[in-house]
XYZ file of C-alpha atoms in Angstrom:
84
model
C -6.172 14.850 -1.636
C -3.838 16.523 0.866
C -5.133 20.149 1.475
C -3.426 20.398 4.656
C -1.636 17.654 4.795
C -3.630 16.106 7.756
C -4.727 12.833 5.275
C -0.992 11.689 4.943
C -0.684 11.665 8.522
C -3.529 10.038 9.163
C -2.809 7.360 6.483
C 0.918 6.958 8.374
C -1.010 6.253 11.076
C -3.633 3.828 9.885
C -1.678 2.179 6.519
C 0.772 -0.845 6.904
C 3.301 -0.555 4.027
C 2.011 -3.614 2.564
C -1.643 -2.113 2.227
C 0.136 1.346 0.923
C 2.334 -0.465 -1.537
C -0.461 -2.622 -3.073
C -2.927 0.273 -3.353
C 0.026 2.386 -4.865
C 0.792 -0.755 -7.515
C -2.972 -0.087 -8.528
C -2.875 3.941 -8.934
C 0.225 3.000 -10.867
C -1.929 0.502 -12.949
C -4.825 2.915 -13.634
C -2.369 5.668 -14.147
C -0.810 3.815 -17.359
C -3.670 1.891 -18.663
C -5.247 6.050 -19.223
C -8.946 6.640 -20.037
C -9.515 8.867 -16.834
C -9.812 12.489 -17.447
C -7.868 14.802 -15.836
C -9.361 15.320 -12.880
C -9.376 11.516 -12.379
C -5.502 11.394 -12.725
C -5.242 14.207 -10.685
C -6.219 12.594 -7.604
C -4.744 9.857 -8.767
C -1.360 11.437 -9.084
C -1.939 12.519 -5.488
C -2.722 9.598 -3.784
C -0.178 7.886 -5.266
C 2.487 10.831 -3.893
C 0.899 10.112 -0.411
C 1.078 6.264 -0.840
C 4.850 6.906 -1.585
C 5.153 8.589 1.362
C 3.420 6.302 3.621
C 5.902 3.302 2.134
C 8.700 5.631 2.348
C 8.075 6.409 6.195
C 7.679 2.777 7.392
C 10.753 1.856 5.018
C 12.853 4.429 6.389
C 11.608 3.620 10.337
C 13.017 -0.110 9.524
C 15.922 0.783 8.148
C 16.442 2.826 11.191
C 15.413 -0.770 13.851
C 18.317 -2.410 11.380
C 20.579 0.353 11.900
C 20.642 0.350 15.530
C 20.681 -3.292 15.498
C 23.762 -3.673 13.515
C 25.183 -0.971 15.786
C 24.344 -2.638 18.901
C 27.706 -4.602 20.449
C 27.183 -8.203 20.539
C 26.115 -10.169 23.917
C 28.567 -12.548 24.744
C 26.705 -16.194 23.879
C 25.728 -17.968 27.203
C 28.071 -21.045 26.811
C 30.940 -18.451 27.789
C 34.255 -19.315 27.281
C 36.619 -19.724 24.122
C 36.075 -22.330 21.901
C 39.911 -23.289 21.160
Protein backbone atom coordinates (compact mmCIF):
# COMPACT_ATOMS: atom_id res chain seq x y z
CA UNK A 1 0.00 0.00 0.00
CA UNK A 2 2.96 2.33 0.54
CA UNK A 3 5.07 2.38 -2.74
CA UNK A 4 6.59 5.56 -1.91
CA UNK A 5 5.54 6.15 1.14
CA UNK A 6 3.36 9.22 0.15
CA UNK A 7 -0.10 7.18 1.54
CA UNK A 8 1.26 7.16 5.22
CA UNK A 9 1.73 10.72 5.06
CA UNK A 10 -1.23 11.46 3.72
CA UNK A 11 -3.13 9.22 6.21
CA UNK A 12 -1.00 11.29 9.18
CA UNK A 13 -2.50 13.99 7.76
CA UNK A 14 -6.11 13.05 7.29
CA UNK A 15 -6.50 10.02 10.22
CA UNK A 16 -7.35 10.93 13.93
CA UNK A 17 -5.82 8.14 16.09
CA UNK A 18 -9.14 7.07 17.09
CA UNK A 19 -10.23 6.38 13.34
CA UNK A 20 -6.53 4.68 12.81
CA UNK A 21 -6.82 2.59 15.93
CA UNK A 22 -10.36 1.26 15.20
CA UNK A 23 -9.62 0.47 11.54
CA UNK A 24 -6.28 -1.20 12.78
CA UNK A 25 -8.51 -3.35 15.58
CA UNK A 26 -10.38 -4.60 12.33
CA UNK A 27 -7.19 -5.56 10.03
CA UNK A 28 -6.20 -7.21 13.27
CA UNK A 29 -9.66 -9.01 13.32
CA UNK A 30 -9.59 -10.14 9.66
CA UNK A 31 -5.97 -10.94 10.00
CA UNK A 32 -6.75 -13.79 12.72
CA UNK A 33 -10.13 -14.93 11.78
CA UNK A 34 -7.87 -16.13 8.09
CA UNK A 35 -9.74 -17.16 4.91
CA UNK A 36 -8.06 -14.33 2.74
CA UNK A 37 -5.45 -15.46 0.40
CA UNK A 38 -2.30 -14.11 0.35
CA UNK A 39 -2.55 -11.32 -1.48
CA UNK A 40 -5.51 -10.29 0.74
CA UNK A 41 -3.27 -10.46 3.91
CA UNK A 42 -0.72 -8.82 2.18
CA UNK A 43 -2.32 -5.59 2.02
CA UNK A 44 -3.67 -6.30 4.97
CA UNK A 45 -0.38 -6.70 6.73
CA UNK A 46 0.43 -3.31 5.20
CA UNK A 47 -2.20 -1.25 6.14
CA UNK A 48 -2.12 -2.37 9.35
CA UNK A 49 1.95 -1.32 9.52
CA UNK A 50 0.71 2.16 8.29
CA UNK A 51 -2.24 2.28 10.80
CA UNK A 52 0.51 1.61 13.48
CA UNK A 53 2.27 4.30 12.36
CA UNK A 54 -0.39 6.78 12.10
CA UNK A 55 -1.36 5.83 16.05
CA UNK A 56 2.20 5.83 16.83
CA UNK A 57 2.76 9.50 15.42
CA UNK A 58 -0.23 11.18 17.15
CA UNK A 59 0.72 9.08 20.41
CA UNK A 60 4.15 10.16 20.36
CA UNK A 61 3.09 14.13 19.40
CA UNK A 62 0.95 13.91 22.85
CA UNK A 63 3.31 12.54 24.77
CA UNK A 64 5.50 15.28 23.59
CA UNK A 65 2.27 18.38 24.64
CA UNK A 66 2.55 16.28 28.21
CA UNK A 67 6.15 16.50 28.27
CA UNK A 68 6.50 20.09 27.89
CA UNK A 69 3.66 20.57 30.12
CA UNK A 70 5.07 18.79 33.02
CA UNK A 71 8.26 20.71 32.24
CA UNK A 72 6.71 23.99 32.22
CA UNK A 73 7.36 25.93 35.88
CA UNK A 74 4.22 26.51 37.62
CA UNK A 75 2.31 30.08 37.56
CA UNK A 76 2.01 31.33 40.84
CA UNK A 77 -2.07 30.91 41.66
CA UNK A 78 -3.77 34.41 41.57
CA UNK A 79 -4.79 34.55 45.32
CA UNK A 80 -0.91 35.27 45.91
CA UNK A 81 0.39 35.02 49.11
CA UNK A 82 1.25 32.04 51.59
CA UNK A 83 -1.33 30.19 52.99
CA UNK A 84 0.20 29.75 56.68
Amino acid sequence: MTDDGTTTAAAKGTLGYEQARDELIEVVRRLEAGGTTLEESLALWERGEELAKVCRHWLEGARARLDAALARPEEPSEAGGDTD
